[in-house]
PDB file of C-alpha atoms and ligand atoms in Angstrom:
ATOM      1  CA  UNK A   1      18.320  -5.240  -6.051  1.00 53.00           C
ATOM      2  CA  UNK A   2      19.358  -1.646  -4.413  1.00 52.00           C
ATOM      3  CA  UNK A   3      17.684   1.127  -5.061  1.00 52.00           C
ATOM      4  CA  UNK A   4      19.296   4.847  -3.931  1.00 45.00           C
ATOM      5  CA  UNK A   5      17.445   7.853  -3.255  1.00 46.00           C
ATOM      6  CA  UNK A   6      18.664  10.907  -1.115  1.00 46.00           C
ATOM      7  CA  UNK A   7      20.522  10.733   2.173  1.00 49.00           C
ATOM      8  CA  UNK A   8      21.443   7.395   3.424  1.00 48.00           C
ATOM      9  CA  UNK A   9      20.613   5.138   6.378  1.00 57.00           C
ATOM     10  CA  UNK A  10      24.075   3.738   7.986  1.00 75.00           C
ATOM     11  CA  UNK A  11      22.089   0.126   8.504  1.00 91.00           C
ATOM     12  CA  UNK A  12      20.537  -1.910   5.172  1.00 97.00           C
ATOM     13  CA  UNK A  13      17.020  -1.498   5.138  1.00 98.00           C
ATOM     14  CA  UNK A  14      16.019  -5.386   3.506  1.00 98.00           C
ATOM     15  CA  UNK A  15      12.390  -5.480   2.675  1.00 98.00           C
ATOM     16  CA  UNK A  16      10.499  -8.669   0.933  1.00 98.00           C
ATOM     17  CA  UNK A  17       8.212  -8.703  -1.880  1.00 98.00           C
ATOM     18  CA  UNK A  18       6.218 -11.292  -3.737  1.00 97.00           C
ATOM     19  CA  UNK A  19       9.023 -13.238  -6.494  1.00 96.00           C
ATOM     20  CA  UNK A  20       6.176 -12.916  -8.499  1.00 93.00           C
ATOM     21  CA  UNK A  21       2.968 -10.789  -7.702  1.00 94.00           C
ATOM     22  CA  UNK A  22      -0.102 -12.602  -8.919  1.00 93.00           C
ATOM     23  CA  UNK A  23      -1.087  -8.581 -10.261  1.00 94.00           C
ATOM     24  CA  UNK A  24       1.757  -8.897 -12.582  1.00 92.00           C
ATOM     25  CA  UNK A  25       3.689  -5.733 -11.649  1.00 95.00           C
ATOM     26  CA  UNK A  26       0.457  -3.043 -11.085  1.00 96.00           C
ATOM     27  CA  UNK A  27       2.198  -2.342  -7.611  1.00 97.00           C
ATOM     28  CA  UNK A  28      -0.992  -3.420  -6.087  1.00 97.00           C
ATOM     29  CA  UNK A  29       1.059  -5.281  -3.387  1.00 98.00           C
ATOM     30  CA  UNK A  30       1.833  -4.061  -0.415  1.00 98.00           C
ATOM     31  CA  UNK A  31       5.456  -3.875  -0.682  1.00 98.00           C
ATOM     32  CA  UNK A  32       4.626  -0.846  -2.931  1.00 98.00           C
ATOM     33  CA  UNK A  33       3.617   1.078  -0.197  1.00 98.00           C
ATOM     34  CA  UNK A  34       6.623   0.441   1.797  1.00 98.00           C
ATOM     35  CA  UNK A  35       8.940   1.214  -1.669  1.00 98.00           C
ATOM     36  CA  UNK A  36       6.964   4.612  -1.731  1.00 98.00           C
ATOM     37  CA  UNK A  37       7.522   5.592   1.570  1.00 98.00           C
ATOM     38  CA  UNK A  38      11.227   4.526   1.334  1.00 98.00           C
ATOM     39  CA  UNK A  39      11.661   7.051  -1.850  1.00 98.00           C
ATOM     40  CA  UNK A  40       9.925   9.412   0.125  1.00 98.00           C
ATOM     41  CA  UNK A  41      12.126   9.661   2.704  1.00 98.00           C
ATOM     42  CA  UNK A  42      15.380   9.019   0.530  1.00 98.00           C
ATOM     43  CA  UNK A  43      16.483   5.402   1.499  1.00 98.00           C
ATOM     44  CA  UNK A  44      18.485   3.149  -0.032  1.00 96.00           C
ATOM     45  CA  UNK A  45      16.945  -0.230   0.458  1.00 98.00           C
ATOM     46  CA  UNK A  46      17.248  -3.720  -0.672  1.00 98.00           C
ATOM     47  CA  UNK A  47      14.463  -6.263  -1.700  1.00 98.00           C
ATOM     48  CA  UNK A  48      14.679 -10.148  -1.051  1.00 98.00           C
ATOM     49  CA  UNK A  49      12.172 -11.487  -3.151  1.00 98.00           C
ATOM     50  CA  UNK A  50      10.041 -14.799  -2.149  1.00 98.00           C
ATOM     51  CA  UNK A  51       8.177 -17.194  -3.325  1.00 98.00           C
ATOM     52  CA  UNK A  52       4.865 -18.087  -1.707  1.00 97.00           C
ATOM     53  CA  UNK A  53       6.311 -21.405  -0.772  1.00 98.00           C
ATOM     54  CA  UNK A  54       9.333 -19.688   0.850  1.00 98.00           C
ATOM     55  CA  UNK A  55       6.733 -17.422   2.771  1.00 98.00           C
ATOM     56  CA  UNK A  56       5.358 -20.404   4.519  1.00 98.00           C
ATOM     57  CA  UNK A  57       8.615 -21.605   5.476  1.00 98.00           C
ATOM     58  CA  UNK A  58      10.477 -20.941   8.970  1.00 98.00           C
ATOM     59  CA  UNK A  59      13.118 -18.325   7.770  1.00 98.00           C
ATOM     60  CA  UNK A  60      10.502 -16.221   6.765  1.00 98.00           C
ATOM     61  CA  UNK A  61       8.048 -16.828   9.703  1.00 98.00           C
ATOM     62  CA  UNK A  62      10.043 -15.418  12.120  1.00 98.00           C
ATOM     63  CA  UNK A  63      10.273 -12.469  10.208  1.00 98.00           C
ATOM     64  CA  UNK A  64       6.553 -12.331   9.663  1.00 98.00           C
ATOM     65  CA  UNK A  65       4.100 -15.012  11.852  1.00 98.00           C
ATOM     66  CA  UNK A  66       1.310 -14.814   9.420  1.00 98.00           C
ATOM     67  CA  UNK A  67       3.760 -15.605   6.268  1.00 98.00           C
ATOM     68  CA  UNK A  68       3.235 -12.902   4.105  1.00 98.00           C
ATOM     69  CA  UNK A  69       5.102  -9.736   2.761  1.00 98.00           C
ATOM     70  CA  UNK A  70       6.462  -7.344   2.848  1.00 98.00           C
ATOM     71  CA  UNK A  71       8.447  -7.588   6.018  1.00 98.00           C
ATOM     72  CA  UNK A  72      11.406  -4.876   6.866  1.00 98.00           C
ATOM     73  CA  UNK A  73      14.991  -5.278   7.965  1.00 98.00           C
ATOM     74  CA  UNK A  74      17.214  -2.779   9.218  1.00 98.00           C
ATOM     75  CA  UNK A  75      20.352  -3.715  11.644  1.00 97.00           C
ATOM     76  CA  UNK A  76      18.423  -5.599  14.758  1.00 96.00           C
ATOM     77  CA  UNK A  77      14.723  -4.452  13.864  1.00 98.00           C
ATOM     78  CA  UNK A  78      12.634  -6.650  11.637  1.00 98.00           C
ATOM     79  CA  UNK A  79       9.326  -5.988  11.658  1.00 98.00           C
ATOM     80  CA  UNK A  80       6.255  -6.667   9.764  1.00 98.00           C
ATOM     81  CA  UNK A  81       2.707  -4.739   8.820  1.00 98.00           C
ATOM     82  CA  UNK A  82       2.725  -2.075   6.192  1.00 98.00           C
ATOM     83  CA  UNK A  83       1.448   0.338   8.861  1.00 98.00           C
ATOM     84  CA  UNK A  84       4.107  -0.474  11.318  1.00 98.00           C
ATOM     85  CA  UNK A  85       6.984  -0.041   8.443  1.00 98.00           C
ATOM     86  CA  UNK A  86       5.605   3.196   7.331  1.00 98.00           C
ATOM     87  CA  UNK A  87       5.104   4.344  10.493  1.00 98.00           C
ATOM     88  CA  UNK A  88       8.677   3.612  11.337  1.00 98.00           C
ATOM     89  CA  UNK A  89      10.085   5.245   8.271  1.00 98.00           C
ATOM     90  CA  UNK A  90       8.507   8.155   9.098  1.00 98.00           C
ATOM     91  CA  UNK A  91       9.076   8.647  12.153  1.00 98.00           C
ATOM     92  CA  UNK A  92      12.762   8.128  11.563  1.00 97.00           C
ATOM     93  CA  UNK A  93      13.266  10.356   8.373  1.00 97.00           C
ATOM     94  CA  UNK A  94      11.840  13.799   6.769  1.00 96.00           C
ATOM     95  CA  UNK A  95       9.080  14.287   4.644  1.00 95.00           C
ATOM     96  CA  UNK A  96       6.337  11.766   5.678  1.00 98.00           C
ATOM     97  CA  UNK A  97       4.982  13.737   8.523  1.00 98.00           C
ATOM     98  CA  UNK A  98       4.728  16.741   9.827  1.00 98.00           C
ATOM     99  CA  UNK A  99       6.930  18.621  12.405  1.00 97.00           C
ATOM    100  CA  UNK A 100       3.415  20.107  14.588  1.00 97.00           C
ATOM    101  CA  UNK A 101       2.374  17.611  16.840  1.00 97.00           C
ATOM    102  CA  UNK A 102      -1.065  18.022  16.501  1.00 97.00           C
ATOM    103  CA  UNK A 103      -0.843  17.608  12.233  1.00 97.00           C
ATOM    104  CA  UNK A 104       1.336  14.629  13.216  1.00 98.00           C
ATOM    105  CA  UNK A 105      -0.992  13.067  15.545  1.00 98.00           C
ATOM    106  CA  UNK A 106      -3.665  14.054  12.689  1.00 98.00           C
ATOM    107  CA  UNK A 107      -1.523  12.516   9.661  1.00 98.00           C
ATOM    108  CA  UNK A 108      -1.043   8.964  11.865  1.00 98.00           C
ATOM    109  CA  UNK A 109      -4.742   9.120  12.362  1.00 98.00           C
ATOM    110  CA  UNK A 110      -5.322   9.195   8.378  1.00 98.00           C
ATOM    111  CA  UNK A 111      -2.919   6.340   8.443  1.00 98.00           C
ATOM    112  CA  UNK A 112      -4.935   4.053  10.855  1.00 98.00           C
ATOM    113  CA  UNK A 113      -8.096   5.327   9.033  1.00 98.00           C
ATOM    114  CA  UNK A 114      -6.470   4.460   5.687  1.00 98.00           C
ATOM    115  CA  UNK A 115      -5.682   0.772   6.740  1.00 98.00           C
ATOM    116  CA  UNK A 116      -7.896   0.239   9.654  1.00 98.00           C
ATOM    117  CA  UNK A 117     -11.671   1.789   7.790  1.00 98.00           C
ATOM    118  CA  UNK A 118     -11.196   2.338   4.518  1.00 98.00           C
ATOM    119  CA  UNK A 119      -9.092  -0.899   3.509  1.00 98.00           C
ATOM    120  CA  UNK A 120     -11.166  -3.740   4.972  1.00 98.00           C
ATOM    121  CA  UNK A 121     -14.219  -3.237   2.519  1.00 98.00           C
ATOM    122  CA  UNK A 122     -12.244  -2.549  -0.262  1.00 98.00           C
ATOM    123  CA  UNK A 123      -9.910  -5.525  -0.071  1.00 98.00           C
ATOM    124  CA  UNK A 124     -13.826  -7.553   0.868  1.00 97.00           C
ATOM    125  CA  UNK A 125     -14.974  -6.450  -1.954  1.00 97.00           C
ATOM    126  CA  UNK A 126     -11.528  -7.529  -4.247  1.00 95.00           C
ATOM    127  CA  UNK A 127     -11.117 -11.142  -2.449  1.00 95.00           C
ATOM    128  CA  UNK A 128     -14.679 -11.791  -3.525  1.00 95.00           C
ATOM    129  CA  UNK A 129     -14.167 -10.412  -7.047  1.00 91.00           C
ATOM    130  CA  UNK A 130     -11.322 -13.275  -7.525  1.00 91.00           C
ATOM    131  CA  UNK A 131     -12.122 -16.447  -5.511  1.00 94.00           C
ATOM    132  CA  UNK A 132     -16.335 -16.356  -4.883  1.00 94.00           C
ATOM    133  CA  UNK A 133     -16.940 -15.301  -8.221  1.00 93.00           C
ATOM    134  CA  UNK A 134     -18.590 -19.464  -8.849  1.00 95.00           C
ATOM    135  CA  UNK A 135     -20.245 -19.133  -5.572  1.00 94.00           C
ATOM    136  CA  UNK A 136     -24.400 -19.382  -6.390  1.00 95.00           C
ATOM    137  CA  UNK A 137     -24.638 -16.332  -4.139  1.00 94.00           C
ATOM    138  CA  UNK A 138     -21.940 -14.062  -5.282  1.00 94.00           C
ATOM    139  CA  UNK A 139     -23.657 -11.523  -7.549  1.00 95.00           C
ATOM    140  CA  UNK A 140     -25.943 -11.008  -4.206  1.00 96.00           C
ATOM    141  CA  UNK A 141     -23.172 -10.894  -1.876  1.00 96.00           C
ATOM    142  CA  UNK A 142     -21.435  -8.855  -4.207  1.00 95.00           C
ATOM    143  CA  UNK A 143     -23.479  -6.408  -4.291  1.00 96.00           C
ATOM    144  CA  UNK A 144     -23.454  -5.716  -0.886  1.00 97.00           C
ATOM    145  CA  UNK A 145     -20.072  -5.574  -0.549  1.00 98.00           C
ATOM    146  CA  UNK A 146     -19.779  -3.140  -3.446  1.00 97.00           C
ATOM    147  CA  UNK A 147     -22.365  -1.107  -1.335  1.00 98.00           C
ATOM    148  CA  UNK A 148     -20.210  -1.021   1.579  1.00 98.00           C
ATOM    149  CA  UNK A 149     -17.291   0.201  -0.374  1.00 98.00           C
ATOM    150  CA  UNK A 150     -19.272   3.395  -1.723  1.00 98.00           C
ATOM    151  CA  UNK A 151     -20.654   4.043   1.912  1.00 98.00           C
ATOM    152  CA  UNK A 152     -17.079   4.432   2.401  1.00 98.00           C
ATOM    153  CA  UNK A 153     -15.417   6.133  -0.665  1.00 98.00           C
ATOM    154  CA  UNK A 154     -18.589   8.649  -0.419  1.00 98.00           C
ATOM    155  CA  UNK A 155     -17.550   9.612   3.160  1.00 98.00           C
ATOM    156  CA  UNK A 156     -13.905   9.988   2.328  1.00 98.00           C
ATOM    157  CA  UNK A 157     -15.124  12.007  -0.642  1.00 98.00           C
ATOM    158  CA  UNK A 158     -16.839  14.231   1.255  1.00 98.00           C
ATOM    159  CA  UNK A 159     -13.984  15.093   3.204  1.00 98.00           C
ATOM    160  CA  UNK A 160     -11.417  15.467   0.787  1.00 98.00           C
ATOM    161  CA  UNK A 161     -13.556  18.005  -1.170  1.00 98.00           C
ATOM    162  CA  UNK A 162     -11.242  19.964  -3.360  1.00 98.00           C
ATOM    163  CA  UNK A 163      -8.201  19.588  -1.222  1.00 98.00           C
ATOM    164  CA  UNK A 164      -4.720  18.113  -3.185  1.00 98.00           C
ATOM    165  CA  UNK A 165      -4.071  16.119   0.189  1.00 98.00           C
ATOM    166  CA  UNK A 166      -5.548  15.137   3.933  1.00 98.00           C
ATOM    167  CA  UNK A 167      -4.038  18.077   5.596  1.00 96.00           C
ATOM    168  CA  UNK A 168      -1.585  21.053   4.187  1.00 91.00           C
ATOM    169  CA  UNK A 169       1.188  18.724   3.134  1.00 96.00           C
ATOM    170  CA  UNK A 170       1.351  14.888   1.620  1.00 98.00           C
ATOM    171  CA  UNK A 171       2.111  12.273   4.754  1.00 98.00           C
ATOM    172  CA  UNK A 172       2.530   8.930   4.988  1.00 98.00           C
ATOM    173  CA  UNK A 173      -1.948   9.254   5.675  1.00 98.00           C
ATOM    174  CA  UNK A 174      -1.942  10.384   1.726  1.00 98.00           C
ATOM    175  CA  UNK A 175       0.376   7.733   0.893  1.00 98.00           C
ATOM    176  CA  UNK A 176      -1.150   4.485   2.685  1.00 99.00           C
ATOM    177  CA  UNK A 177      -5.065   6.144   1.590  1.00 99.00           C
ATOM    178  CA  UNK A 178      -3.376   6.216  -2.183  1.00 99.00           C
ATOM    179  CA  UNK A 179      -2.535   2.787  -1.966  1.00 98.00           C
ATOM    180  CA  UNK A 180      -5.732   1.575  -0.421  1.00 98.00           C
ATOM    181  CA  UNK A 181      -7.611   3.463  -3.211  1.00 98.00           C
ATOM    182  CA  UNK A 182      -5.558   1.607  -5.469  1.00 98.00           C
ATOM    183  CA  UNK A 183      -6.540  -1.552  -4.220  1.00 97.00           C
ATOM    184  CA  UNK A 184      -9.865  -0.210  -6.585  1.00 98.00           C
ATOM    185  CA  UNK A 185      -7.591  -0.414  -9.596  1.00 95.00           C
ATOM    186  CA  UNK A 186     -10.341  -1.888 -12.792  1.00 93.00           C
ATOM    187  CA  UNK A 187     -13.654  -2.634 -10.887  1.00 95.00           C
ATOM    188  CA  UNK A 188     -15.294   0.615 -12.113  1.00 95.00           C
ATOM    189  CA  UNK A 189     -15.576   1.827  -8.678  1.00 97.00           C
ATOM    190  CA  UNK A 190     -13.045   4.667  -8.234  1.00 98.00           C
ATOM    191  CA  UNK A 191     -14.115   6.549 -11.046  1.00 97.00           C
ATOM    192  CA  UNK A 192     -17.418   7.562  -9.786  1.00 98.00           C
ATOM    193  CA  UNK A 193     -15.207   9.664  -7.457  1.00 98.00           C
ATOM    194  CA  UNK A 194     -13.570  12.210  -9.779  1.00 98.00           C
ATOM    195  CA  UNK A 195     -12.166  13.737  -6.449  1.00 98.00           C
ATOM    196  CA  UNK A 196     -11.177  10.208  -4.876  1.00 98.00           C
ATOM    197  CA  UNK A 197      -9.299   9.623  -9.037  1.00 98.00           C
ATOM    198  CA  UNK A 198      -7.855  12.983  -9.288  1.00 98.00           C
ATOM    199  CA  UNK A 199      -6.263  12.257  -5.548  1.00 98.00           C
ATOM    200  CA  UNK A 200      -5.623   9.041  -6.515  1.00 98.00           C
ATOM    201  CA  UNK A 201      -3.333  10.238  -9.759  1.00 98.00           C
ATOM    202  CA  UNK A 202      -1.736  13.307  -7.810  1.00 98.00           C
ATOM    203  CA  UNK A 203      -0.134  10.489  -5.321  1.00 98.00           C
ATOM    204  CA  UNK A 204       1.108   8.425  -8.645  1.00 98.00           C
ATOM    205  CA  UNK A 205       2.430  11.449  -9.978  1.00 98.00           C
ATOM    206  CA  UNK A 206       4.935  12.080  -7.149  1.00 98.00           C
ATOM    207  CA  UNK A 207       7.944  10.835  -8.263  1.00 98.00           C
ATOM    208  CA  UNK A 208       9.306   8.805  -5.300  1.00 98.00           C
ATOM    209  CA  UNK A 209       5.753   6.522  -6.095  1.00 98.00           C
ATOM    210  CA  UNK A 210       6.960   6.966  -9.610  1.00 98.00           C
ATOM    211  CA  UNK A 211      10.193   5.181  -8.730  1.00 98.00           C
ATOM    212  CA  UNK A 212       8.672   2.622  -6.375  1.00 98.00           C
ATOM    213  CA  UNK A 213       6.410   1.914  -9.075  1.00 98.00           C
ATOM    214  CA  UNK A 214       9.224   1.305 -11.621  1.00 98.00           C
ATOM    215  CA  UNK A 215      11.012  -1.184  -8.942  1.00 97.00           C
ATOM    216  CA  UNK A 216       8.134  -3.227  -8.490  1.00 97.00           C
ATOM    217  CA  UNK A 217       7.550  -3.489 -12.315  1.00 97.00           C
ATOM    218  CA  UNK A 218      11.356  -4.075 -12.664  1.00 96.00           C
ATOM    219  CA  UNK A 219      11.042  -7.961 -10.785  1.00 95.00           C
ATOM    220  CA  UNK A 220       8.622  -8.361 -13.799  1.00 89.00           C
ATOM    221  CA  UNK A 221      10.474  -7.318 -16.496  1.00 90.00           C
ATOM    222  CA  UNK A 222      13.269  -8.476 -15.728  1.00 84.00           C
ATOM    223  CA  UNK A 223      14.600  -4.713 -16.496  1.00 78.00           C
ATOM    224  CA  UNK A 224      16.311  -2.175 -14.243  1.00 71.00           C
ATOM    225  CA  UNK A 225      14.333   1.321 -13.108  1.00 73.00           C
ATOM    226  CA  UNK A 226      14.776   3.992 -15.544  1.00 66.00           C
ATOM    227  CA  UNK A 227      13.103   6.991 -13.203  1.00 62.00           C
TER     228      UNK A 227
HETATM  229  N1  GTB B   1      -1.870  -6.337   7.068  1.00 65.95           N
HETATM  230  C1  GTB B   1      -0.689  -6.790   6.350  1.00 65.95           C
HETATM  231  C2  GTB B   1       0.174  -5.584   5.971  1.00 65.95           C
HETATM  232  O1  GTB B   1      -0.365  -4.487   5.793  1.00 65.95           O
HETATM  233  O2  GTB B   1       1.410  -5.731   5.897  1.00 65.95           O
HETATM  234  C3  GTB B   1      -1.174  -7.563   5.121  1.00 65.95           C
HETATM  235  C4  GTB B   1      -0.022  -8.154   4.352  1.00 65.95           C
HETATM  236  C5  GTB B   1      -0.543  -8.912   3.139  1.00 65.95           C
HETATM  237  O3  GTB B   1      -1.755  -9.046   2.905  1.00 65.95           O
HETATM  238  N2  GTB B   1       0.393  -9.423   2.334  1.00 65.95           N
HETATM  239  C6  GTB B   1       0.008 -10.152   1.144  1.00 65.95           C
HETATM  240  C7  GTB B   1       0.578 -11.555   1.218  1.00 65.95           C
HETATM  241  O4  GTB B   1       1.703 -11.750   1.591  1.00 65.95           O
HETATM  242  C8  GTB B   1       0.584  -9.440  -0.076  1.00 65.95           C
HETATM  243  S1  GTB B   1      -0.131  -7.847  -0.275  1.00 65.95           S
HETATM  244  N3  GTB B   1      -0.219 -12.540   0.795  1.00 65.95           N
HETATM  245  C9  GTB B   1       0.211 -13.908   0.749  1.00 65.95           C
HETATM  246  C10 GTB B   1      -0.397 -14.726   1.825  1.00 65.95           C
HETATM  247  O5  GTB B   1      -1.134 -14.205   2.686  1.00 65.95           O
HETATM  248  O6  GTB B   1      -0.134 -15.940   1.806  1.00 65.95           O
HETATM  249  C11 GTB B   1      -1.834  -8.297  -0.751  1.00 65.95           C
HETATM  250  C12 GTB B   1      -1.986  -8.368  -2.227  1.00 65.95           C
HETATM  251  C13 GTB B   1      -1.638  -9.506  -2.902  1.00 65.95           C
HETATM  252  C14 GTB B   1      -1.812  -9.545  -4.286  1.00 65.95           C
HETATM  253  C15 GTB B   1      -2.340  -8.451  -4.929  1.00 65.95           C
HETATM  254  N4  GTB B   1      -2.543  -8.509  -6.338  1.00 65.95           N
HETATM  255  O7  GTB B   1      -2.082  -9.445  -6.979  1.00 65.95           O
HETATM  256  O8  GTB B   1      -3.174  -7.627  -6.917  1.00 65.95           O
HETATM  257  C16 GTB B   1      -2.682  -7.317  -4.231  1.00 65.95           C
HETATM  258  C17 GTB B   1      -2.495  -7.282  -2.885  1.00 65.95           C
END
């Protein structure tokens, strides 16, 4: 698949995704976030799609040691980590971050934040909603981790206030915190945030995540992108 957006890189950019996500095409994967930021910044890129079989395998572990995706190709560079591929694509191309240094060094902060604080306890709090859920002390545990997720979102709240974004402009911070947020999609969580919801729809409405979106559903379907 080859998606085109905007000016274009002289090297393939070859990222991998899940041949089929287990979230059926929500774009809760993290390829999505690397898709995003691709639109964002206006690069074609192609996606090699694997199966979780193939992720285990040796072709793909030298691309990524832990066997997962999404990993990212371009000329000699592979590398792997969401934060390390968005980080690279915008630090290479316009619109992810800003030009100031010290709303740059701000925006990278949000994006360590994003993955590094606000992440961990929601993706706790997910794993255990799918595979502890027989567990005789899961409602208990549970609850603690949902705890630890609202100590969180009510922090982050509190900061965001009113504001459409972290700092003046979207930046790759907005778009790895969207996708983390995300991560929240149908526990009931999110929505007791109608800050955290509304900034959590502004960053779907932006048509680059519009058109990652669409690509991800697309392996579903079976159907090309129409945005
Ligand atoms: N820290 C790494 C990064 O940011 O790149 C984490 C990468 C990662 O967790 N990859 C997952 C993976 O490959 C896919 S995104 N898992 C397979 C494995 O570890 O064997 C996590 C994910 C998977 C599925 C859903 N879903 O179905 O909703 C959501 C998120």
């Amino acid at each position: 698949m080859m998606f085109a957006q905007g000016s274009i890189s002289t090297m393939t950019i070859t990222i991998t995704a899940f041949e089929r996500s287990p979230d059926g095409g929500k774009g809760l994967a993290r390829d999505t976030r690397v898709r995003w930021a691709l639109e964002e910044a206006g690069q074609l890129y192609e996606v090699r799609l694997v199966s979780f079989r193939a992720m285990k395998e040796a072709a793909h572990l030298a691309l990524h040691p832990f066997g997962q995706i999404p990993t990212y190709q371009e000329g000699d560079l592979a590398l792997f980590e969401t934060g390390a591929i968005v980080l690279h694509i915008a630090t290479h191309h316009a619109g992810l971050l800003p030009d100031d240094a010290n709303a740059r060094a701000r925006a990278i902060a949000w994006m360590f934040a994003a993955l590094n604080t606000v992440e961990p306890p929601i993706v706790e709090f997910g794993m255990a909603r799918i595979f502890e859920r027989d567990k005789s002390w899961y409602e208990e545990r549970q609850a603690m981790l949902e705890q630890r997720v609202h100590t969180r979102l009510g922090e982050f709240s509190s900061r965001l206030g009113r504001a459409d974004w972290l700092d003046d402009a979207f930046s790759a911070g907005d778009l790895l915190m969207v996708t983390v947020l995300r991560r929240l999609d149908g526990a009931g969580v999110l929505e007791q945030y109608p800050n955290l919801s509304a900034y959590v729809a502004r960053g779907e409405a932006r048509p680059a995540y519009k058109r990652a979106f669409d690509a991800q559903l697309a392996v579903f379907t079976g159907k090309p992108p129409t945005s």
